[in-house]
């Protein structure tokens, strides 16, 4: 079985950890060009992050540029044909599940069933406090939010959920999602996140785990699912080191995997051997054209070897 590949979009989030200098002056037209290039190159998904507001203490590192995932993915859905649309990750505890369900069901409906709902607990205390959400209990809130979203994104026009935090019945929402079951991937690498992914998710989105820790975490997820008697498909993810296909001719950084297509493919095939199903890739680039060229080269030269 081949290794699927997806991409976290540039421009829509500009943390200093990964944003390239050219992104500072980029905008919607650049997002469109990258999304269309990824769609043409066979990328499994485009991903968009989720933050509502960044406090001053974190702004210098995280920046305050975080596009809304629903608006951004809907914008790109109209410009793409095949690639799926992933929230990586939606901090669903910041919003009532019925509100999130309305937004994401509409996105799935408009895109013809291309949504993957990635969810996570969040980490910015001030963001929760400003929105009246419970930061200390965000894990508990996320657990129930997943259950409520399962109901609200299911086939029933009048979904039902009776929990400790959320309670609804007899409230209709249309349009329904185009998919019978929207895939729900759980993000995070803490013990609680691994357990949540195993027992409540259709997939796992690790938090940039290095290669040496992935096998143990994948084994733990599989063990938890087996012990709970959970069967069915489950998508294991990974985030690769930065990539550059070919000879860069500039300093792409010591962590970047670069070189001919077969060398890049060989490096990524290690993930498949670990039991990873999809890998999220990122390319070093000095401008939009270099990025779209890298995406095209990856699709044409590296992907067939995965």
PDB file of C-alpha atoms in Angstrom:
ATOM      1  CA  UNK A   1       0.000   0.000   0.000  1.00  0.00           C
ATOM      2  CA  UNK A   2       1.374   3.424  -0.917  1.00  0.00           C
ATOM      3  CA  UNK A   3       2.046   6.217   1.539  1.00  0.00           C
ATOM      4  CA  UNK A   4      -0.397   9.108   1.161  1.00  0.00           C
ATOM      5  CA  UNK A   5       0.956  12.644   1.375  1.00  0.00           C
ATOM      6  CA  UNK A   6      -0.653  15.920   2.398  1.00  0.00           C
ATOM      7  CA  UNK A   7       0.455  19.478   3.059  1.00  0.00           C
ATOM      8  CA  UNK A   8      -0.100  22.117   5.714  1.00  0.00           C
ATOM      9  CA  UNK A   9      -0.709  25.227   3.650  1.00  0.00           C
ATOM     10  CA  UNK A  10       1.689  28.182   3.802  1.00  0.00           C
ATOM     11  CA  UNK A  11       0.498  31.758   4.316  1.00  0.00           C
ATOM     12  CA  UNK A  12      -2.565  30.819   6.415  1.00  0.00           C
ATOM     13  CA  UNK A  13      -0.459  30.520   9.584  1.00  0.00           C
ATOM     14  CA  UNK A  14       2.880  32.227  10.089  1.00  0.00           C
ATOM     15  CA  UNK A  15       4.550  30.881  13.191  1.00  0.00           C
ATOM     16  CA  UNK A  16       8.277  31.646  13.155  1.00  0.00           C
ATOM     17  CA  UNK A  17       8.893  27.900  13.605  1.00  0.00           C
ATOM     18  CA  UNK A  18       8.014  27.146   9.984  1.00  0.00           C
ATOM     19  CA  UNK A  19       6.977  30.203   7.953  1.00  0.00           C
ATOM     20  CA  UNK A  20       9.265  31.219   5.102  1.00  0.00           C
ATOM     21  CA  UNK A  21      10.236  34.912   4.734  1.00  0.00           C
ATOM     22  CA  UNK A  22       8.303  35.328   1.471  1.00  0.00           C
ATOM     23  CA  UNK A  23       5.025  34.476   3.211  1.00  0.00           C
ATOM     24  CA  UNK A  24       5.033  37.814   5.058  1.00  0.00           C
ATOM     25  CA  UNK A  25       3.846  39.615   1.922  1.00  0.00           C
ATOM     26  CA  UNK A  26       1.717  36.745   0.580  1.00  0.00           C
ATOM     27  CA  UNK A  27      -2.064  36.578   0.403  1.00  0.00           C
ATOM     28  CA  UNK A  28      -5.096  34.797  -1.082  1.00  0.00           C
ATOM     29  CA  UNK A  29      -3.705  34.506  -4.605  1.00  0.00           C
ATOM     30  CA  UNK A  30      -0.672  32.665  -3.230  1.00  0.00           C
ATOM     31  CA  UNK A  31      -2.862  30.294  -1.253  1.00  0.00           C
ATOM     32  CA  UNK A  32      -4.856  29.565  -4.391  1.00  0.00           C
ATOM     33  CA  UNK A  33      -1.753  28.837  -6.441  1.00  0.00           C
ATOM     34  CA  UNK A  34      -0.354  26.457  -3.833  1.00  0.00           C
ATOM     35  CA  UNK A  35      -3.686  24.681  -3.348  1.00  0.00           C
ATOM     36  CA  UNK A  36      -4.139  24.179  -7.086  1.00  0.00           C
ATOM     37  CA  UNK A  37      -0.573  22.893  -7.443  1.00  0.00           C
ATOM     38  CA  UNK A  38      -1.127  20.387  -4.635  1.00  0.00           C
ATOM     39  CA  UNK A  39      -4.427  19.276  -6.143  1.00  0.00           C
ATOM     40  CA  UNK A  40      -2.764  18.661  -9.506  1.00  0.00           C
ATOM     41  CA  UNK A  41       0.131  16.809  -7.857  1.00  0.00           C
ATOM     42  CA  UNK A  42      -2.112  14.275  -6.139  1.00  0.00           C
ATOM     43  CA  UNK A  43      -1.820  15.515  -2.568  1.00  0.00           C
ATOM     44  CA  UNK A  44      -4.281  13.722  -0.291  1.00  0.00           C
ATOM     45  CA  UNK A  45      -5.210  16.868   1.619  1.00  0.00           C
ATOM     46  CA  UNK A  46      -4.667  20.571   2.213  1.00  0.00           C
ATOM     47  CA  UNK A  47      -4.517  21.514   5.892  1.00  0.00           C
ATOM     48  CA  UNK A  48      -5.344  24.726   7.738  1.00  0.00           C
ATOM     49  CA  UNK A  49      -4.733  25.601  11.409  1.00  0.00           C
ATOM     50  CA  UNK A  50      -7.091  27.128  13.972  1.00  0.00           C
ATOM     51  CA  UNK A  51      -6.499  30.018  16.383  1.00  0.00           C
ATOM     52  CA  UNK A  52      -8.993  32.757  17.185  1.00  0.00           C
ATOM     53  CA  UNK A  53      -6.712  35.276  18.902  1.00  0.00           C
ATOM     54  CA  UNK A  54      -3.056  35.295  19.978  1.00  0.00           C
ATOM     55  CA  UNK A  55      -1.980  37.070  23.190  1.00  0.00           C
ATOM     56  CA  UNK A  56       0.836  39.602  23.068  1.00  0.00           C
ATOM     57  CA  UNK A  57       3.162  37.328  25.055  1.00  0.00           C
ATOM     58  CA  UNK A  58       3.101  34.776  22.216  1.00  0.00           C
ATOM     59  CA  UNK A  59       2.681  37.077  19.222  1.00  0.00           C
ATOM     60  CA  UNK A  60       6.376  37.475  18.416  1.00  0.00           C
ATOM     61  CA  UNK A  61       6.834  33.709  18.054  1.00  0.00           C
ATOM     62  CA  UNK A  62       3.411  32.589  16.821  1.00  0.00           C
ATOM     63  CA  UNK A  63       2.473  35.774  14.936  1.00  0.00           C
ATOM     64  CA  UNK A  64      -1.147  36.864  14.850  1.00  0.00           C
ATOM     65  CA  UNK A  65      -1.760  35.596  11.302  1.00  0.00           C
ATOM     66  CA  UNK A  66      -4.045  32.570  11.586  1.00  0.00           C
ATOM     67  CA  UNK A  67      -6.679  32.292   8.879  1.00  0.00           C
ATOM     68  CA  UNK A  68     -10.017  30.809   9.907  1.00  0.00           C
ATOM     69  CA  UNK A  69      -9.996  27.147   8.801  1.00  0.00           C
ATOM     70  CA  UNK A  70     -13.629  26.896   7.696  1.00  0.00           C
ATOM     71  CA  UNK A  71     -13.523  30.076   5.614  1.00  0.00           C
ATOM     72  CA  UNK A  72     -10.118  29.209   4.142  1.00  0.00           C
ATOM     73  CA  UNK A  73     -10.913  25.602   3.262  1.00  0.00           C
ATOM     74  CA  UNK A  74     -14.265  26.611   1.752  1.00  0.00           C
ATOM     75  CA  UNK A  75     -12.471  29.227  -0.350  1.00  0.00           C
ATOM     76  CA  UNK A  76     -10.024  26.587  -1.589  1.00  0.00           C
ATOM     77  CA  UNK A  77     -12.687  23.927  -2.098  1.00  0.00           C
ATOM     78  CA  UNK A  78     -14.094  25.928  -4.996  1.00  0.00           C
ATOM     79  CA  UNK A  79     -10.657  26.104  -6.623  1.00  0.00           C
ATOM     80  CA  UNK A  80      -9.716  22.413  -6.287  1.00  0.00           C
ATOM     81  CA  UNK A  81     -11.236  19.143  -7.451  1.00  0.00           C
ATOM     82  CA  UNK A  82      -9.808  16.116  -5.650  1.00  0.00           C
ATOM     83  CA  UNK A  83      -7.702  16.992  -2.639  1.00  0.00           C
ATOM     84  CA  UNK A  84      -9.364  16.658   0.741  1.00  0.00           C
ATOM     85  CA  UNK A  85      -9.709  19.526   3.214  1.00  0.00           C
ATOM     86  CA  UNK A  86      -8.249  19.007   6.695  1.00  0.00           C
ATOM     87  CA  UNK A  87      -8.547  21.166   9.793  1.00  0.00           C
ATOM     88  CA  UNK A  88      -5.193  20.579  11.472  1.00  0.00           C
ATOM     89  CA  UNK A  89      -6.390  21.049  14.039  1.00  0.00           C
ATOM     90  CA  UNK A  90      -9.711  22.643  14.939  1.00  0.00           C
ATOM     91  CA  UNK A  91      -9.798  23.619  18.614  1.00  0.00           C
ATOM     92  CA  UNK A  92     -13.407  22.537  18.883  1.00  0.00           C
ATOM     93  CA  UNK A  93     -13.585  23.205  22.617  1.00  0.00           C
ATOM     94  CA  UNK A  94     -13.686  26.928  21.841  1.00  0.00           C
ATOM     95  CA  UNK A  95     -17.120  26.580  20.216  1.00  0.00           C
ATOM     96  CA  UNK A  96     -20.397  24.811  20.910  1.00  0.00           C
ATOM     97  CA  UNK A  97     -20.535  21.512  18.967  1.00  0.00           C
ATOM     98  CA  UNK A  98     -23.694  22.567  17.121  1.00  0.00           C
ATOM     99  CA  UNK A  99     -21.904  25.660  15.837  1.00  0.00           C
ATOM    100  CA  UNK A 100     -18.887  23.633  14.720  1.00  0.00           C
ATOM    101  CA  UNK A 101     -21.187  21.043  13.147  1.00  0.00           C
ATOM    102  CA  UNK A 102     -23.061  23.701  11.196  1.00  0.00           C
ATOM    103  CA  UNK A 103     -19.818  25.133   9.806  1.00  0.00           C
ATOM    104  CA  UNK A 104     -18.090  21.864   8.956  1.00  0.00           C
ATOM    105  CA  UNK A 105     -21.220  20.121   7.639  1.00  0.00           C
ATOM    106  CA  UNK A 106     -21.693  23.027   5.260  1.00  0.00           C
ATOM    107  CA  UNK A 107     -18.049  22.789   4.192  1.00  0.00           C
ATOM    108  CA  UNK A 108     -18.402  19.064   3.528  1.00  0.00           C
ATOM    109  CA  UNK A 109     -21.628  19.654   1.602  1.00  0.00           C
ATOM    110  CA  UNK A 110     -20.150  22.429  -0.541  1.00  0.00           C
ATOM    111  CA  UNK A 111     -16.950  20.487  -1.278  1.00  0.00           C
ATOM    112  CA  UNK A 112     -18.714  17.282  -2.300  1.00  0.00           C
ATOM    113  CA  UNK A 113     -17.587  15.295   0.742  1.00  0.00           C
ATOM    114  CA  UNK A 114     -13.921  16.238   1.005  1.00  0.00           C
ATOM    115  CA  UNK A 115     -13.727  17.255   4.672  1.00  0.00           C
ATOM    116  CA  UNK A 116     -11.449  15.601   7.213  1.00  0.00           C
ATOM    117  CA  UNK A 117     -12.145  17.057  10.640  1.00  0.00           C
ATOM    118  CA  UNK A 118      -8.933  17.187  12.641  1.00  0.00           C
ATOM    119  CA  UNK A 119      -9.468  18.182  16.276  1.00  0.00           C
ATOM    120  CA  UNK A 120      -7.218  19.057  19.184  1.00  0.00           C
ATOM    121  CA  UNK A 121      -7.319  20.361  22.730  1.00  0.00           C
ATOM    122  CA  UNK A 122      -5.581  23.721  22.171  1.00  0.00           C
ATOM    123  CA  UNK A 123      -2.833  25.320  24.245  1.00  0.00           C
ATOM    124  CA  UNK A 124      -3.342  29.100  24.503  1.00  0.00           C
ATOM    125  CA  UNK A 125      -4.920  29.917  27.862  1.00  0.00           C
ATOM    126  CA  UNK A 126      -5.871  33.522  27.043  1.00  0.00           C
ATOM    127  CA  UNK A 127      -7.724  32.388  23.936  1.00  0.00           C
ATOM    128  CA  UNK A 128      -9.955  30.118  26.017  1.00  0.00           C
ATOM    129  CA  UNK A 129     -10.510  32.733  28.700  1.00  0.00           C
ATOM    130  CA  UNK A 130     -11.494  35.438  26.229  1.00  0.00           C
ATOM    131  CA  UNK A 131     -14.101  33.140  24.672  1.00  0.00           C
ATOM    132  CA  UNK A 132     -15.455  31.875  27.981  1.00  0.00           C
ATOM    133  CA  UNK A 133     -14.123  28.351  27.381  1.00  0.00           C
ATOM    134  CA  UNK A 134     -12.668  26.099  30.090  1.00  0.00           C
ATOM    135  CA  UNK A 135      -8.901  25.886  29.630  1.00  0.00           C
ATOM    136  CA  UNK A 136      -8.174  23.671  32.641  1.00  0.00           C
ATOM    137  CA  UNK A 137     -10.715  21.063  31.574  1.00  0.00           C
ATOM    138  CA  UNK A 138     -10.075  21.333  27.847  1.00  0.00           C
ATOM    139  CA  UNK A 139      -9.286  17.623  27.524  1.00  0.00           C
ATOM    140  CA  UNK A 140     -12.598  16.642  29.112  1.00  0.00           C
ATOM    141  CA  UNK A 141     -14.384  19.204  26.939  1.00  0.00           C
ATOM    142  CA  UNK A 142     -12.721  17.802  23.817  1.00  0.00           C
ATOM    143  CA  UNK A 143     -13.720  14.250  24.709  1.00  0.00           C
ATOM    144  CA  UNK A 144     -17.382  15.166  24.904  1.00  0.00           C
ATOM    145  CA  UNK A 145     -17.153  17.530  21.938  1.00  0.00           C
ATOM    146  CA  UNK A 146     -16.024  14.611  19.783  1.00  0.00           C
ATOM    147  CA  UNK A 147     -19.056  12.576  20.872  1.00  0.00           C
ATOM    148  CA  UNK A 148     -21.374  15.518  20.237  1.00  0.00           C
ATOM    149  CA  UNK A 149     -19.821  16.181  16.832  1.00  0.00           C
ATOM    150  CA  UNK A 150     -20.196  12.533  15.860  1.00  0.00           C
ATOM    151  CA  UNK A 151     -23.909  12.903  16.456  1.00  0.00           C
ATOM    152  CA  UNK A 152     -24.239  16.350  14.886  1.00  0.00           C
ATOM    153  CA  UNK A 153     -22.279  15.360  11.752  1.00  0.00           C
ATOM    154  CA  UNK A 154     -24.078  12.059  11.348  1.00  0.00           C
ATOM    155  CA  UNK A 155     -26.972  11.264   9.011  1.00  0.00           C
ATOM    156  CA  UNK A 156     -29.805  12.533  11.248  1.00  0.00           C
ATOM    157  CA  UNK A 157     -31.351  15.882  10.416  1.00  0.00           C
ATOM    158  CA  UNK A 158     -32.284  16.197  14.110  1.00  0.00           C
ATOM    159  CA  UNK A 159     -29.188  14.918  15.950  1.00  0.00           C
ATOM    160  CA  UNK A 160     -29.289  13.909  19.604  1.00  0.00           C
ATOM    161  CA  UNK A 161     -26.648  14.207  22.288  1.00  0.00           C
ATOM    162  CA  UNK A 162     -27.139  14.139  26.049  1.00  0.00           C
ATOM    163  CA  UNK A 163     -23.905  14.695  27.943  1.00  0.00           C
ATOM    164  CA  UNK A 164     -22.541  16.458  31.002  1.00  0.00           C
ATOM    165  CA  UNK A 165     -21.491  19.570  29.096  1.00  0.00           C
ATOM    166  CA  UNK A 166     -23.730  19.638  26.032  1.00  0.00           C
ATOM    167  CA  UNK A 167     -27.344  18.617  25.647  1.00  0.00           C
ATOM    168  CA  UNK A 168     -29.392  18.861  22.476  1.00  0.00           C
ATOM    169  CA  UNK A 169     -32.266  17.096  20.766  1.00  0.00           C
ATOM    170  CA  UNK A 170     -35.019  18.117  18.385  1.00  0.00           C
ATOM    171  CA  UNK A 171     -32.922  20.786  16.669  1.00  0.00           C
ATOM    172  CA  UNK A 172     -32.577  20.284  12.932  1.00  0.00           C
ATOM    173  CA  UNK A 173     -29.510  21.157  10.872  1.00  0.00           C
ATOM    174  CA  UNK A 174     -29.292  21.066   7.117  1.00  0.00           C
ATOM    175  CA  UNK A 175     -27.451  20.776   4.827  1.00  0.00           C
ATOM    176  CA  UNK A 176     -26.136  17.454   6.074  1.00  0.00           C
ATOM    177  CA  UNK A 177     -22.549  16.448   5.287  1.00  0.00           C
ATOM    178  CA  UNK A 178     -22.093  14.823   1.902  1.00  0.00           C
ATOM    179  CA  UNK A 179     -20.181  11.973   3.558  1.00  0.00           C
ATOM    180  CA  UNK A 180     -22.011   9.300   5.517  1.00  0.00           C
ATOM    181  CA  UNK A 181     -19.251   9.519   8.117  1.00  0.00           C
ATOM    182  CA  UNK A 182     -16.924  12.504   8.248  1.00  0.00           C
ATOM    183  CA  UNK A 183     -13.415  11.229   9.129  1.00  0.00           C
ATOM    184  CA  UNK A 184     -12.352  12.592  12.504  1.00  0.00           C
ATOM    185  CA  UNK A 185      -8.623  12.664  13.206  1.00  0.00           C
ATOM    186  CA  UNK A 186      -7.335  13.503  16.679  1.00  0.00           C
ATOM    187  CA  UNK A 187      -4.220  15.637  17.079  1.00  0.00           C
ATOM    188  CA  UNK A 188      -1.649  15.601  19.848  1.00  0.00           C
ATOM    189  CA  UNK A 189       1.038  13.361  21.301  1.00  0.00           C
ATOM    190  CA  UNK A 190       0.395  13.376  25.046  1.00  0.00           C
ATOM    191  CA  UNK A 191      -0.784  10.124  26.673  1.00  0.00           C
ATOM    192  CA  UNK A 192      -4.304  11.586  26.856  1.00  0.00           C
ATOM    193  CA  UNK A 193      -4.225  12.549  23.169  1.00  0.00           C
ATOM    194  CA  UNK A 194      -3.036   9.079  22.152  1.00  0.00           C
ATOM    195  CA  UNK A 195      -5.827   7.479  24.139  1.00  0.00           C
ATOM    196  CA  UNK A 196      -8.376   9.908  22.679  1.00  0.00           C
ATOM    197  CA  UNK A 197      -7.191   9.171  19.138  1.00  0.00           C
ATOM    198  CA  UNK A 198      -7.293   5.424  19.698  1.00  0.00           C
ATOM    199  CA  UNK A 199     -10.718   5.262  21.342  1.00  0.00           C
ATOM    200  CA  UNK A 200     -12.590   8.133  19.677  1.00  0.00           C
ATOM    201  CA  UNK A 201     -10.851   8.908  16.384  1.00  0.00           C
ATOM    202  CA  UNK A 202     -10.630   7.615  12.853  1.00  0.00           C
ATOM    203  CA  UNK A 203      -7.020   8.733  12.711  1.00  0.00           C
ATOM    204  CA  UNK A 204      -4.111  10.289  14.597  1.00  0.00           C
ATOM    205  CA  UNK A 205      -2.236  13.515  13.838  1.00  0.00           C
ATOM    206  CA  UNK A 206       0.981  13.565  15.887  1.00  0.00           C
ATOM    207  CA  UNK A 207       2.435  16.832  17.082  1.00  0.00           C
ATOM    208  CA  UNK A 208       5.649  16.739  15.064  1.00  0.00           C
ATOM    209  CA  UNK A 209       6.980  13.637  16.812  1.00  0.00           C
ATOM    210  CA  UNK A 210      10.540  12.688  15.824  1.00  0.00           C
ATOM    211  CA  UNK A 211      10.959   9.400  14.019  1.00  0.00           C
ATOM    212  CA  UNK A 212      12.442   7.545  16.962  1.00  0.00           C
ATOM    213  CA  UNK A 213       9.337   7.883  19.145  1.00  0.00           C
ATOM    214  CA  UNK A 214       6.697   7.138  16.505  1.00  0.00           C
ATOM    215  CA  UNK A 215       6.839   3.307  16.591  1.00  0.00           C
ATOM    216  CA  UNK A 216       6.116   3.147  20.329  1.00  0.00           C
ATOM    217  CA  UNK A 217       3.228   5.603  20.045  1.00  0.00           C
ATOM    218  CA  UNK A 218       1.734   3.813  17.066  1.00  0.00           C
ATOM    219  CA  UNK A 219       1.986   0.531  18.971  1.00  0.00           C
ATOM    220  CA  UNK A 220       0.250   2.100  21.972  1.00  0.00           C
ATOM    221  CA  UNK A 221      -2.638   3.316  19.830  1.00  0.00           C
ATOM    222  CA  UNK A 222      -3.051  -0.107  18.263  1.00  0.00           C
ATOM    223  CA  UNK A 223      -2.929  -1.794  21.665  1.00  0.00           C
ATOM    224  CA  UNK A 224      -5.581   0.556  23.094  1.00  0.00           C
ATOM    225  CA  UNK A 225      -7.873  -0.099  20.136  1.00  0.00           C
ATOM    226  CA  UNK A 226      -7.396  -3.847  20.382  1.00  0.00           C
ATOM    227  CA  UNK A 227      -8.055  -3.872  24.130  1.00  0.00           C
ATOM    228  CA  UNK A 228     -11.245  -1.868  23.578  1.00  0.00           C
ATOM    229  CA  UNK A 229     -12.369  -4.163  20.763  1.00  0.00           C
ATOM    230  CA  UNK A 230     -12.433  -1.324  18.236  1.00  0.00           C
ATOM    231  CA  UNK A 231     -12.176  -2.421  14.614  1.00  0.00           C
ATOM    232  CA  UNK A 232     -12.340  -0.647  11.305  1.00  0.00           C
ATOM    233  CA  UNK A 233      -9.978   1.624   9.373  1.00  0.00           C
ATOM    234  CA  UNK A 234      -7.676   3.971  11.268  1.00  0.00           C
ATOM    235  CA  UNK A 235      -5.278   6.461   9.649  1.00  0.00           C
ATOM    236  CA  UNK A 236      -1.890   6.941  11.301  1.00  0.00           C
ATOM    237  CA  UNK A 237      -0.179  10.207  10.415  1.00  0.00           C
ATOM    238  CA  UNK A 238       3.287  11.703  10.680  1.00  0.00           C
ATOM    239  CA  UNK A 239       4.905  15.055   9.957  1.00  0.00           C
ATOM    240  CA  UNK A 240       8.104  14.771   7.952  1.00  0.00           C
ATOM    241  CA  UNK A 241      11.189  16.914   8.218  1.00  0.00           C
ATOM    242  CA  UNK A 242      11.329  19.827   5.743  1.00  0.00           C
ATOM    243  CA  UNK A 243      11.985  18.618   2.205  1.00  0.00           C
ATOM    244  CA  UNK A 244      13.669  19.898  -0.924  1.00  0.00           C
ATOM    245  CA  UNK A 245      13.524  17.840  -4.119  1.00  0.00           C
ATOM    246  CA  UNK A 246      16.763  18.221  -6.079  1.00  0.00           C
ATOM    247  CA  UNK A 247      19.825  20.350  -5.434  1.00  0.00           C
ATOM    248  CA  UNK A 248      18.836  23.569  -3.704  1.00  0.00           C
ATOM    249  CA  UNK A 249      21.838  25.780  -4.418  1.00  0.00           C
ATOM    250  CA  UNK A 250      21.076  27.627  -1.176  1.00  0.00           C
ATOM    251  CA  UNK A 251      21.118  26.778   2.513  1.00  0.00           C
ATOM    252  CA  UNK A 252      17.943  24.809   3.214  1.00  0.00           C
ATOM    253  CA  UNK A 253      19.003  23.937   6.768  1.00  0.00           C
ATOM    254  CA  UNK A 254      20.623  20.843   8.226  1.00  0.00           C
ATOM    255  CA  UNK A 255      17.314  19.170   9.158  1.00  0.00           C
ATOM    256  CA  UNK A 256      15.969  19.377   5.624  1.00  0.00           C
ATOM    257  CA  UNK A 257      15.867  16.150   3.628  1.00  0.00           C
ATOM    258  CA  UNK A 258      17.100  17.103   0.172  1.00  0.00           C
ATOM    259  CA  UNK A 259      18.545  15.510  -2.926  1.00  0.00           C
ATOM    260  CA  UNK A 260      17.326  13.486  -5.896  1.00  0.00           C
ATOM    261  CA  UNK A 261      13.779  12.167  -5.900  1.00  0.00           C
ATOM    262  CA  UNK A 262      14.774   8.594  -5.067  1.00  0.00           C
ATOM    263  CA  UNK A 263      16.681   9.737  -1.977  1.00  0.00           C
ATOM    264  CA  UNK A 264      13.736  11.807  -0.731  1.00  0.00           C
ATOM    265  CA  UNK A 265      11.385   8.880  -1.394  1.00  0.00           C
ATOM    266  CA  UNK A 266      13.674   6.452   0.424  1.00  0.00           C
ATOM    267  CA  UNK A 267      13.678   8.735   3.466  1.00  0.00           C
ATOM    268  CA  UNK A 268       9.868   8.897   3.505  1.00  0.00           C
ATOM    269  CA  UNK A 269       9.359   5.162   2.970  1.00  0.00           C
ATOM    270  CA  UNK A 270      10.736   4.659   6.472  1.00  0.00           C
ATOM    271  CA  UNK A 271       7.451   6.067   7.766  1.00  0.00           C
ATOM    272  CA  UNK A 272       5.481   3.443   5.839  1.00  0.00           C
ATOM    273  CA  UNK A 273       7.606   0.734   7.450  1.00  0.00           C
ATOM    274  CA  UNK A 274       6.647   2.118  10.875  1.00  0.00           C
ATOM    275  CA  UNK A 275       2.949   1.735  10.090  1.00  0.00           C
ATOM    276  CA  UNK A 276       2.282   5.332   9.026  1.00  0.00           C
ATOM    277  CA  UNK A 277      -0.510   5.750   6.457  1.00  0.00           C
ATOM    278  CA  UNK A 278      -0.148   9.436   5.566  1.00  0.00           C
ATOM    279  CA  UNK A 279       2.727  11.850   5.939  1.00  0.00           C
ATOM    280  CA  UNK A 280       2.447  15.619   6.016  1.00  0.00           C
ATOM    281  CA  UNK A 281       5.222  17.276   4.035  1.00  0.00           C
ATOM    282  CA  UNK A 282       6.628  20.785   3.922  1.00  0.00           C
ATOM    283  CA  UNK A 283       9.045  22.233   1.394  1.00  0.00           C
ATOM    284  CA  UNK A 284      11.710  24.892   1.829  1.00  0.00           C
ATOM    285  CA  UNK A 285      11.199  27.726  -0.637  1.00  0.00           C
ATOM    286  CA  UNK A 286      12.221  31.317  -1.335  1.00  0.00           C
ATOM    287  CA  UNK A 287       9.065  32.334  -3.171  1.00  0.00           C
ATOM    288  CA  UNK A 288       5.723  30.991  -4.310  1.00  0.00           C
ATOM    289  CA  UNK A 289       7.033  29.752  -7.639  1.00  0.00           C
ATOM    290  CA  UNK A 290       9.778  27.720  -6.006  1.00  0.00           C
ATOM    291  CA  UNK A 291       7.182  26.181  -3.682  1.00  0.00           C
ATOM    292  CA  UNK A 292       4.771  25.249  -6.465  1.00  0.00           C
ATOM    293  CA  UNK A 293       7.702  23.846  -8.471  1.00  0.00           C
ATOM    294  CA  UNK A 294       8.668  21.726  -5.456  1.00  0.00           C
ATOM    295  CA  UNK A 295       5.090  20.483  -5.095  1.00  0.00           C
ATOM    296  CA  UNK A 296       4.982  19.535  -8.786  1.00  0.00           C
ATOM    297  CA  UNK A 297       8.369  17.791  -8.614  1.00  0.00           C
ATOM    298  CA  UNK A 298       7.302  15.847  -5.537  1.00  0.00           C
ATOM    299  CA  UNK A 299       4.086  14.687  -7.199  1.00  0.00           C
ATOM    300  CA  UNK A 300       5.787  13.694 -10.423  1.00  0.00           C
ATOM    301  CA  UNK A 301       9.088  12.241  -9.174  1.00  0.00           C
ATOM    302  CA  UNK A 302       8.809  11.292  -5.486  1.00  0.00           C
ATOM    303  CA  UNK A 303       5.190  10.199  -5.023  1.00  0.00           C
ATOM    304  CA  UNK A 304       5.360   7.303  -7.539  1.00  0.00           C
ATOM    305  CA  UNK A 305       8.131   5.804  -5.372  1.00  0.00           C
ATOM    306  CA  UNK A 306       6.042   5.889  -2.188  1.00  0.00           C
TER     307      UNK A 306
END
